[in-house]
Coordinates of C-alpha atoms and ligand atoms in Angstrom, one line a residue:
M1 CA 67.8 -1.8 34.4
S2 CA 65.3 0.9 33.6
E3 CA 63.3 0.1 36.7
Q4 CA 66.3 0.9 38.9
N5 CA 66.9 4.3 37.4
P6 CA 64.0 6.7 38.0
F7 CA 65.6 9.2 35.5
H8 CA 65.6 6.6 32.7
D9 CA 62.9 7.0 30.2
P10 CA 63.0 4.3 27.5
L11 CA 61.7 6.7 24.8
R12 CA 64.1 9.3 25.9
F13 CA 61.8 12.2 26.3
E14 CA 60.3 14.2 29.2
R15 CA 63.1 12.9 31.5
S16 CA 64.0 15.0 34.5
V17 CA 67.6 15.7 35.2
P18 CA 69.0 15.2 38.8
P19 CA 71.2 18.0 40.2
C20 CA 74.9 17.5 39.9
T21 CA 78.3 19.1 39.7
L22 CA 80.4 18.7 36.5
V23 CA 84.1 18.6 37.2
I24 CA 86.0 19.3 34.0
F25 CA 89.7 18.4 33.8
G26 CA 91.3 20.3 30.9
A27 CA 89.0 23.3 31.5
N28 CA 91.4 25.7 29.8
G29 CA 91.5 23.6 26.6
D30 CA 89.9 23.9 23.2
L31 CA 87.2 21.3 23.8
T32 CA 85.9 23.1 26.9
R33 CA 85.9 26.4 25.2
R34 CA 84.5 25.4 21.9
K35 CA 82.1 22.6 22.8
L36 CA 81.4 21.9 26.4
V37 CA 80.7 25.3 28.0
P38 CA 78.7 26.6 24.9
A39 CA 76.6 23.4 25.1
L40 CA 76.0 23.8 28.8
Y41 CA 75.2 27.4 28.5
R42 CA 72.7 26.6 25.8
L43 CA 71.1 24.0 28.0
A44 CA 70.8 26.6 30.8
F45 CA 69.4 29.1 28.3
D46 CA 66.7 26.6 27.4
R47 CA 66.1 25.8 31.1
K48 CA 67.1 22.2 30.7
L49 CA 69.7 22.1 33.4
P50 CA 68.7 21.2 37.0
Q51 CA 68.5 23.8 39.7
G52 CA 71.8 24.2 41.4
F53 CA 73.8 22.7 38.5
A54 CA 77.5 23.6 38.9
I55 CA 80.7 23.4 37.0
L56 CA 84.1 23.0 38.7
G57 CA 86.9 23.5 36.2
N58 CA 90.5 22.5 36.6
S59 CA 93.7 23.1 34.6
R60 CA 97.2 24.1 35.4
T61 CA 96.7 27.8 34.6
K62 CA 96.3 29.9 37.7
M63 CA 93.0 31.7 37.6
S64 CA 90.3 32.8 40.0
D65 CA 86.7 31.7 39.7
D66 CA 86.0 35.1 38.1
D67 CA 88.9 34.9 35.6
F68 CA 87.6 31.5 34.5
R69 CA 84.0 32.8 34.2
E70 CA 85.2 35.7 32.1
K71 CA 87.1 33.3 29.8
M72 CA 84.1 31.1 29.4
R73 CA 81.9 34.1 28.7
E74 CA 84.1 35.0 25.8
A75 CA 84.1 31.4 24.6
V76 CA 80.3 31.2 24.7
E77 CA 80.0 34.5 22.8
K78 CA 82.4 33.3 20.2
Y79 CA 81.4 29.7 19.7
S80 CA 77.6 29.6 20.3
E81 CA 76.2 28.5 16.9
D82 CA 73.3 30.9 17.0
N83 CA 72.9 34.3 18.7
S84 CA 71.6 32.9 21.9
F85 CA 74.0 34.9 24.1
D86 CA 71.9 36.8 26.7
S87 CA 73.7 38.6 29.5
G88 CA 71.0 37.9 32.0
A89 CA 71.0 34.2 31.2
W90 CA 74.8 34.2 31.3
R91 CA 74.8 35.9 34.8
D92 CA 72.6 33.2 36.3
F93 CA 74.6 30.4 34.6
A94 CA 78.0 31.9 35.6
C95 CA 77.0 31.9 39.3
G96 CA 77.4 28.1 39.1
I97 CA 80.9 28.2 37.6
F98 CA 84.0 27.6 39.8
Y99 CA 87.6 26.9 39.2
E100 CA 90.5 25.1 41.0
P101 CA 93.9 25.4 39.4
G102 CA 96.4 22.5 39.8
D103 CA 98.5 19.9 38.1
V104 CA 96.8 16.5 37.7
N105 CA 100.0 14.8 38.7
D106 CA 99.9 16.4 42.2
P107 CA 97.9 14.3 44.7
D108 CA 97.1 17.4 46.7
L109 CA 95.0 18.7 43.8
Y110 CA 92.4 16.0 44.4
Q111 CA 92.1 16.9 48.1
R112 CA 91.6 20.5 47.1
L113 CA 89.0 19.5 44.6
A114 CA 87.2 17.5 47.3
R115 CA 87.0 20.5 49.5
R116 CA 85.8 22.7 46.7
L117 CA 83.2 20.2 45.7
A118 CA 81.9 20.2 49.3
E119 CA 81.7 24.0 49.2
V120 CA 80.1 24.2 45.8
E121 CA 77.5 21.6 46.8
K122 CA 76.6 23.5 49.9
K123 CA 76.5 26.9 48.2
R124 CA 74.5 25.7 45.2
Q125 CA 72.6 22.9 46.8
A126 CA 73.8 20.9 43.9
G127 CA 73.1 17.6 45.5
A128 CA 75.8 15.1 46.0
N129 CA 76.1 13.8 42.4
V130 CA 79.3 14.4 40.6
M131 CA 80.3 13.9 37.0
F132 CA 83.9 14.0 36.0
Y133 CA 84.9 15.0 32.4
L134 CA 88.2 14.0 31.0
A135 CA 89.0 16.8 28.5
T136 CA 92.8 16.9 29.1
Q137 CA 95.5 15.5 26.8
P138 CA 94.7 11.8 26.3
S139 CA 98.1 11.0 27.8
Q140 CA 96.8 12.3 31.2
Y141 CA 93.5 10.3 31.3
A142 CA 95.0 7.4 33.4
T143 CA 96.7 9.8 35.8
V144 CA 93.5 11.7 36.4
V145 CA 91.4 8.6 37.0
E146 CA 94.1 7.2 39.4
G147 CA 94.1 10.6 41.3
I148 CA 90.3 10.4 41.6
G149 CA 90.5 6.8 42.9
Q150 CA 93.3 7.4 45.3
S151 CA 91.7 10.5 46.8
G152 CA 88.4 8.7 47.2
L153 CA 86.7 11.3 45.0
H154 CA 84.9 8.5 43.2
E155 CA 82.9 7.7 46.3
G156 CA 80.2 9.8 48.0
A157 CA 76.6 10.2 48.9
G158 CA 75.4 10.6 45.3
W159 CA 76.4 9.0 42.1
R160 CA 79.9 9.4 40.5
R161 CA 80.2 9.2 36.7
L162 CA 83.1 9.6 34.3
I163 CA 82.8 11.0 30.8
V164 CA 85.8 10.2 28.6
E165 CA 86.5 12.1 25.5
K166 CA 88.0 10.3 22.5
P167 CA 90.6 9.0 21.6
F168 CA 90.1 5.9 23.6
G169 CA 93.7 4.7 23.2
H170 CA 96.0 4.9 20.2
D171 CA 95.6 1.2 19.3
L172 CA 94.0 -1.9 20.7
R173 CA 96.6 -2.5 23.4
S174 CA 96.6 1.1 24.7
A175 CA 92.7 1.1 24.6
R176 CA 92.7 -2.0 26.8
E177 CA 95.3 -0.4 29.2
L178 CA 93.3 2.8 29.5
N179 CA 90.2 0.7 30.2
E180 CA 92.0 -1.2 32.9
S181 CA 92.9 2.0 34.7
I182 CA 89.3 3.2 34.4
R183 CA 87.8 0.0 35.6
R184 CA 89.9 0.0 38.7
V185 CA 88.0 3.1 39.8
F186 CA 84.7 3.3 38.0
P187 CA 82.2 0.5 37.3
E188 CA 81.4 0.2 33.5
N189 CA 77.9 1.5 33.9
E190 CA 79.2 4.8 35.3
V191 CA 81.6 5.3 32.4
Y192 CA 80.4 7.4 29.5
R193 CA 82.7 7.3 26.4
I194 CA 81.7 10.2 24.2
D195 CA 81.5 9.8 20.4
H196 CA 79.9 13.1 19.5
Y197 CA 78.7 11.7 16.1
L198 CA 76.2 9.5 17.9
G199 CA 74.7 12.6 19.6
K200 CA 74.0 14.4 16.3
E201 CA 70.2 14.6 15.7
T202 CA 70.5 13.2 12.2
V203 CA 72.5 10.2 13.3
Q204 CA 69.8 9.5 16.0
N205 CA 67.2 9.9 13.3
I206 CA 68.7 6.9 11.4
Q207 CA 67.1 4.7 14.1
A208 CA 63.8 6.5 13.9
F209 CA 63.8 6.2 10.1
R210 CA 64.7 2.5 10.1
F211 CA 62.8 1.3 13.0
G212 CA 59.8 3.7 13.1
N213 CA 58.7 3.0 9.6
G214 CA 57.5 -0.1 7.9
I215 CA 58.6 0.4 4.3
F216 CA 62.4 0.7 4.5
E217 CA 63.4 -2.2 6.7
P218 CA 62.3 -4.9 4.2
L219 CA 64.7 -3.4 1.6
W220 CA 67.5 -2.9 4.1
N221 CA 69.7 -5.9 3.2
R222 CA 71.9 -7.5 0.6
R223 CA 69.0 -8.5 -1.7
Y224 CA 68.1 -4.9 -2.5
V225 CA 71.1 -2.8 -1.5
N226 CA 74.0 -2.6 -3.9
H227 CA 76.4 -0.7 -1.8
V228 CA 76.7 2.0 0.8
Q229 CA 78.9 5.1 0.8
I230 CA 79.6 7.1 3.9
T231 CA 81.3 10.4 3.4
A232 CA 82.6 12.8 6.0
A233 CA 84.4 15.6 4.2
E234 CA 85.9 18.6 5.8
E235 CA 87.0 21.8 4.0
I236 CA 89.2 22.9 6.9
G237 CA 92.8 21.7 7.3
V238 CA 94.3 20.7 10.7
E239 CA 93.7 24.2 12.2
G240 CA 96.8 24.5 14.3
R241 CA 96.6 20.9 15.5
G242 CA 99.4 19.8 13.2
S243 CA 101.6 18.1 15.8
F244 CA 98.7 16.2 17.3
Y245 CA 97.2 15.3 13.9
Q246 CA 100.6 14.1 12.6
E247 CA 100.5 11.2 15.1
T248 CA 96.8 10.5 14.6
G249 CA 95.7 10.7 10.9
A250 CA 92.3 10.5 9.4
L251 CA 91.7 6.7 10.0
R252 CA 92.2 7.0 13.7
D253 CA 90.7 10.5 14.1
M254 CA 87.4 9.8 12.2
I255 CA 87.0 6.3 11.0
Q256 CA 88.0 4.2 14.1
N257 CA 85.3 6.0 16.1
H258 CA 82.8 8.3 14.5
L259 CA 82.3 6.7 11.1
L260 CA 82.3 3.1 12.2
Q261 CA 79.7 4.0 14.8
V262 CA 77.7 5.7 12.0
M263 CA 78.1 2.6 9.9
A264 CA 77.0 0.4 12.8
T265 CA 73.9 2.5 13.3
V266 CA 73.0 2.1 9.6
A267 CA 73.7 -1.6 9.5
M268 CA 72.7 -3.0 12.9
E269 CA 69.8 -5.3 13.6
P270 CA 66.7 -3.8 15.3
P271 CA 67.1 -4.0 19.1
A272 CA 64.5 -5.9 21.1
V273 CA 63.6 -2.8 23.0
F274 CA 64.8 0.8 22.8
E275 CA 66.9 0.7 26.0
P276 CA 70.6 1.7 26.4
D277 CA 72.1 -1.8 26.5
A278 CA 69.7 -3.4 24.0
V279 CA 70.7 -0.7 21.4
R280 CA 74.4 -0.8 22.3
D281 CA 74.4 -4.6 22.1
E282 CA 73.2 -4.4 18.5
R283 CA 75.8 -1.8 17.6
A284 CA 78.5 -3.9 19.3
K285 CA 77.4 -7.0 17.5
L286 CA 77.5 -5.2 14.2
L287 CA 81.1 -4.0 14.8
R288 CA 82.1 -7.5 15.7
S289 CA 80.8 -8.6 12.3
V290 CA 83.0 -6.2 10.3
R291 CA 85.6 -8.2 8.4
V292 CA 89.1 -7.8 9.7
M293 CA 91.4 -7.5 6.7
K294 CA 94.4 -9.8 6.1
P295 CA 97.6 -7.8 5.6
E296 CA 97.7 -8.7 1.9
E297 CA 94.1 -7.3 1.5
V298 CA 94.9 -3.9 3.0
L299 CA 96.3 -2.0 0.1
L300 CA 93.5 -3.0 -2.2
N301 CA 90.8 -2.0 0.3
A302 CA 92.2 1.0 2.1
V303 CA 93.6 4.1 0.5
P304 CA 95.4 6.8 2.5
G305 CA 95.8 10.3 1.1
Q306 CA 97.6 13.5 2.1
Y307 CA 96.9 17.0 0.8
G308 CA 99.5 19.1 -0.9
P309 CA 99.5 22.9 -1.4
A310 CA 97.1 24.4 -3.9
R311 CA 95.3 27.6 -4.7
V312 CA 91.7 27.2 -3.5
G313 CA 89.0 29.8 -4.1
G314 CA 91.6 32.4 -5.0
R315 CA 93.9 31.9 -2.0
E316 CA 97.0 29.8 -1.4
V317 CA 96.5 26.9 0.9
L318 CA 99.4 25.2 2.6
G319 CA 100.1 21.5 2.1
F320 CA 99.9 19.3 5.2
R321 CA 103.7 19.0 5.4
Q322 CA 104.0 22.8 5.4
E323 CA 101.6 23.2 8.4
P324 CA 103.2 24.4 11.6
G325 CA 104.3 21.5 13.8
V326 CA 104.3 18.9 10.9
A327 CA 107.5 17.1 9.8
P328 CA 108.5 17.8 6.2
E329 CA 108.4 14.0 5.4
A330 CA 105.3 13.2 7.5
Q331 CA 103.5 10.0 6.3
T332 CA 100.2 11.0 8.0
D333 CA 96.9 10.3 6.3
T334 CA 94.8 13.4 6.1
Y335 CA 92.4 11.4 3.9
A336 CA 91.3 7.8 4.3
A337 CA 89.0 5.7 2.2
V338 CA 88.2 2.1 3.2
T339 CA 86.0 -0.7 1.8
F340 CA 84.5 -2.6 4.7
Y341 CA 82.4 -5.8 4.6
V342 CA 80.0 -6.9 7.2
D343 CA 80.1 -10.6 7.5
N344 CA 76.6 -11.4 8.6
W345 CA 73.4 -12.7 6.9
R346 CA 72.0 -9.3 6.2
W347 CA 75.0 -7.8 4.5
A348 CA 77.3 -10.5 3.3
G349 CA 79.2 -9.4 0.1
I350 CA 77.9 -5.7 0.2
P351 CA 80.6 -3.1 0.2
F352 CA 80.4 -0.3 2.7
Y353 CA 82.7 2.4 1.4
I354 CA 83.8 5.0 4.0
R355 CA 85.9 8.1 3.2
T356 CA 86.9 11.1 5.2
G357 CA 89.4 13.8 4.7
K358 CA 90.7 17.3 5.5
R359 CA 90.9 20.0 2.8
L360 CA 88.3 18.5 0.5
P361 CA 86.1 20.8 -1.6
K362 CA 83.4 21.3 1.1
R363 CA 82.1 20.3 4.5
V364 CA 79.6 17.5 4.1
T365 CA 78.7 14.3 5.9
D366 CA 76.2 11.9 4.4
I367 CA 75.3 8.3 3.9
A368 CA 74.2 7.2 0.5
I369 CA 72.5 3.8 0.1
R370 CA 72.5 2.7 -3.5
F371 CA 69.8 0.1 -4.3
N372 CA 70.0 -2.4 -7.1
S373 CA 68.8 -1.3 -10.5
A374 CA 65.5 -2.5 -11.9
P375 CA 66.0 -6.1 -13.2
L376 CA 65.2 -5.1 -16.7
S377 CA 65.7 -1.8 -18.4
L378 CA 62.3 -1.5 -20.2
F379 CA 62.8 2.0 -21.4
R380 CA 66.3 1.6 -22.8
N381 CA 65.6 2.0 -26.4
N382 CA 62.7 4.5 -26.2
G383 CA 62.8 8.2 -26.1
A384 CA 66.1 9.6 -27.4
G385 CA 67.6 6.1 -27.4
E386 CA 70.0 7.1 -24.7
Q387 CA 71.1 4.8 -21.9
L388 CA 71.5 6.3 -18.5
P389 CA 74.6 5.1 -16.7
P390 CA 73.9 2.5 -14.0
D391 CA 74.8 4.9 -11.2
I392 CA 72.1 7.3 -12.4
Q393 CA 69.5 4.6 -13.0
A394 CA 69.6 3.2 -9.5
N395 CA 67.6 4.4 -6.6
L396 CA 69.6 6.2 -4.1
L397 CA 68.7 7.1 -0.5
I398 CA 70.7 9.8 1.0
L399 CA 70.8 10.4 4.7
R400 CA 72.2 13.9 5.1
I401 CA 73.9 14.4 8.4
Q402 CA 75.5 17.9 8.0
P403 CA 75.5 20.7 7.3
E404 CA 72.1 20.3 5.6
E405 CA 70.1 17.9 7.6
G406 CA 67.6 15.7 5.9
I407 CA 66.8 12.7 3.7
S408 CA 66.4 12.4 0.0
L409 CA 65.2 9.6 -2.2
R410 CA 66.2 9.6 -5.8
F411 CA 64.2 7.8 -8.4
L412 CA 63.6 7.9 -12.2
S413 CA 60.7 9.8 -13.6
K414 CA 59.4 10.4 -17.1
H415 CA 60.6 13.6 -18.7
P416 CA 57.7 15.6 -19.9
G417 CA 57.1 15.4 -23.6
D418 CA 57.3 12.8 -26.3
G419 CA 58.5 9.3 -25.6
M420 CA 59.7 7.6 -22.4
R421 CA 62.7 9.6 -21.6
L422 CA 63.7 9.1 -18.0
R423 CA 65.4 11.5 -15.7
P424 CA 66.4 11.2 -12.0
V425 CA 64.4 13.3 -9.6
S426 CA 64.3 13.4 -5.9
M427 CA 61.9 13.5 -2.9
D428 CA 63.4 15.5 -0.1
F429 CA 62.8 15.9 3.6
N430 CA 64.5 18.8 5.2
Y431 CA 64.8 19.0 9.0
G432 CA 64.7 22.8 9.2
S433 CA 61.7 23.3 7.0
S434 CA 59.7 20.3 8.4
F435 CA 60.2 21.0 12.0
G436 CA 61.1 24.7 12.1
A437 CA 63.0 24.1 15.3
R438 CA 66.6 24.2 16.1
S439 CA 68.4 20.9 16.5
P440 CA 70.4 20.7 19.8
S441 CA 74.1 20.2 19.3
A442 CA 75.5 16.8 19.9
Y443 CA 77.2 17.9 23.1
E444 CA 73.9 19.3 24.5
T445 CA 72.2 15.9 23.9
L446 CA 75.1 13.9 25.3
L447 CA 75.8 15.9 28.4
L448 CA 72.1 15.8 29.4
D449 CA 72.0 12.1 28.7
A450 CA 74.9 11.4 31.0
M451 CA 73.3 13.4 33.7
R452 CA 70.2 11.3 33.4
G453 CA 72.3 8.1 33.4
D454 CA 71.3 7.2 29.8
G455 CA 74.2 5.7 27.9
T456 CA 72.2 4.8 24.7
L457 CA 74.3 7.3 22.6
Y458 CA 77.6 6.5 24.2
T459 CA 80.1 3.8 23.1
R460 CA 81.1 0.9 25.2
Q461 CA 84.5 -0.7 25.7
D462 CA 83.5 -3.8 23.6
M463 CA 82.7 -1.4 20.7
V464 CA 85.9 0.5 21.1
E465 CA 87.9 -2.8 21.0
A466 CA 85.9 -4.1 18.0
S467 CA 86.7 -0.9 16.1
W468 CA 90.3 -1.0 16.9
Q469 CA 90.4 -4.7 15.8
V470 CA 89.0 -3.6 12.4
V471 CA 91.4 -0.7 11.8
E472 CA 94.6 -2.2 13.2
P473 CA 95.7 -4.2 10.2
I474 CA 95.2 -1.1 8.1
L475 CA 97.3 1.0 10.4
Q476 CA 99.9 -1.7 10.6
V477 CA 100.3 -2.1 6.8
W478 CA 100.2 1.7 6.2
S479 CA 102.9 2.3 8.8
E480 CA 105.2 -0.2 6.9
T481 CA 104.5 1.3 3.5
K482 CA 106.1 4.4 2.1
F483 CA 103.4 6.4 0.2
D484 CA 104.1 8.9 -2.4
F485 CA 102.6 11.9 -0.5
P486 CA 101.1 14.4 -1.1
N487 CA 98.7 12.6 -3.4
Y488 CA 95.8 15.0 -3.6
E489 CA 95.7 18.8 -3.9
A490 CA 93.9 20.8 -1.2
G491 CA 90.4 21.5 -2.4
T492 CA 89.9 18.3 -4.4
W493 CA 88.1 15.0 -3.7
G494 CA 91.1 13.0 -2.6
P495 CA 93.6 10.7 -4.3
K496 CA 93.0 8.9 -7.6
A497 CA 93.7 5.6 -5.9
A498 CA 90.4 6.0 -3.9
D499 CA 88.5 6.2 -7.2
E500 CA 90.3 3.2 -8.5
M501 CA 89.4 1.2 -5.4
L502 CA 85.7 1.7 -6.2
A503 CA 86.1 1.3 -10.0
R504 CA 87.4 -2.2 -9.4
H505 CA 83.9 -3.1 -8.1
G506 CA 82.2 -1.2 -11.0
H507 CA 81.3 1.7 -8.6
A508 CA 82.1 5.4 -8.3
W509 CA 82.1 7.9 -5.5
R510 CA 79.2 10.3 -5.5
I511 CA 79.9 13.9 -5.6
P512 CA 77.9 15.0 -2.5
Ligands
BG6_1 C1 86.7 15.3 15.8 C2 88.0 15.2 15.1 O1 86.5 14.2 16.6 O2 85.7 15.5 14.9 C3 88.3 16.5 14.2 O3 89.1 15.1 16.0 C4 87.1 16.7 13.3 O4 89.5 16.3 13.5 C5 85.8 16.6 14.1 O5 87.3 17.9 12.7 C6 84.6 16.7 13.1 O6 83.4 16.9 13.9 P1 82.2 17.6 13.2 O7 81.1 17.5 14.3 O8 82.6 19.0 12.9 O9 81.9 16.8 12.0

């Protein structure tokens, strides 16, 4: 595979990027403004984009190329994480931005896009490669792909690739249907399903940490690991996306995709080689080993929550049901906590607790691996005669994904002074201070990878289906159960039932 692709570099560095045009459907939407164009601008600023790279945006709104450029300039100024906006760099980048208005249901749009593409390629010498990006409402994905297929836009002198933004379906059946529509037009190896969590530097670093070092992997199994906690907490609410979120919920929005992918990265076997399919085969295999719950197991192992109104940090925060666009009786989960088991030789019997929620006390994503305690508590009766609780005694490895990026290892140490009083201390690695360099955003990494034809950090249809298989029984039972929502106050760590779920195993959630 790698031999056929001159742009593929197995170690994923010093790879050149072929020229191409990126056609964005949904170019007037939130994703384009907040993530895609700021990431592309940053790549241009860092001189990582190929000469002649071009963007051709489409949405229904009537705009000229210049109107669109102006909108994107505002977006880049507003959403770039750091102060990288530079009017000279922007001017060069903006020369390659074009726009074609039109409704994706109108077959004529695709003919117009074909003509614009030919013009853009000639003007920019962008080469004949085209990458399509589906950033529309998910309900339009199949229509767009069909339009591309019927108009012949999927064929040409260069390569044609398709990037699909999540959600990949609403359940297993719709995920398969969507995939069928895509497969009729694009071969699987030209389809890039984005899961932006896989593009985060710290998530990529899990592989470096596990497979680049000799000392951790021997401990990375059921003999030494007691349990794993994966937390993705958000302080924000649904930010004006109430009506979308009402139909989605936390389990679908975060666990089905991002957090199961993170869990797969933590728990997978080492790949034979570091190549896209070898890595993805291992993630897929892991996802297929996650136990699918029986209906009667669901309420014991999966807890939904929904936030109610509260006063947080001196200001009133609306409950989910009071958000614009949300029904007063909505049964949506704005919080979800699930106990997963991985039924394979490495992990049999070890709980993987995953939780995520909106309106929690702070934004933090991390993975905590709790190791077994020492077999014998030698120091129990020394010192002040106190006994540290098991959760404090045990070694803990924390992989910090965001906002602080790093790794900490907690262990017990002797407190200075008389006797053998032990206290937990920690060894910390911090990305910022160790490397002093900015980490590229997930979209920067992923867009560049797709241009190079490297799908390592993208998900595949088999993984999408395996994840749906795992969450479907939960969705099913939750949809048939009437929960007493709201069950946590905005600004708190979620419902009591989630604490009880862990307490039944003798565990407790960490406060990250
Ligand atoms: C998106 C979800 O996929 O991920 C959002 O739809 C969520 O609801 C976001 O806020 C979180 O991403 P990040 O990178 O900010 O952790």
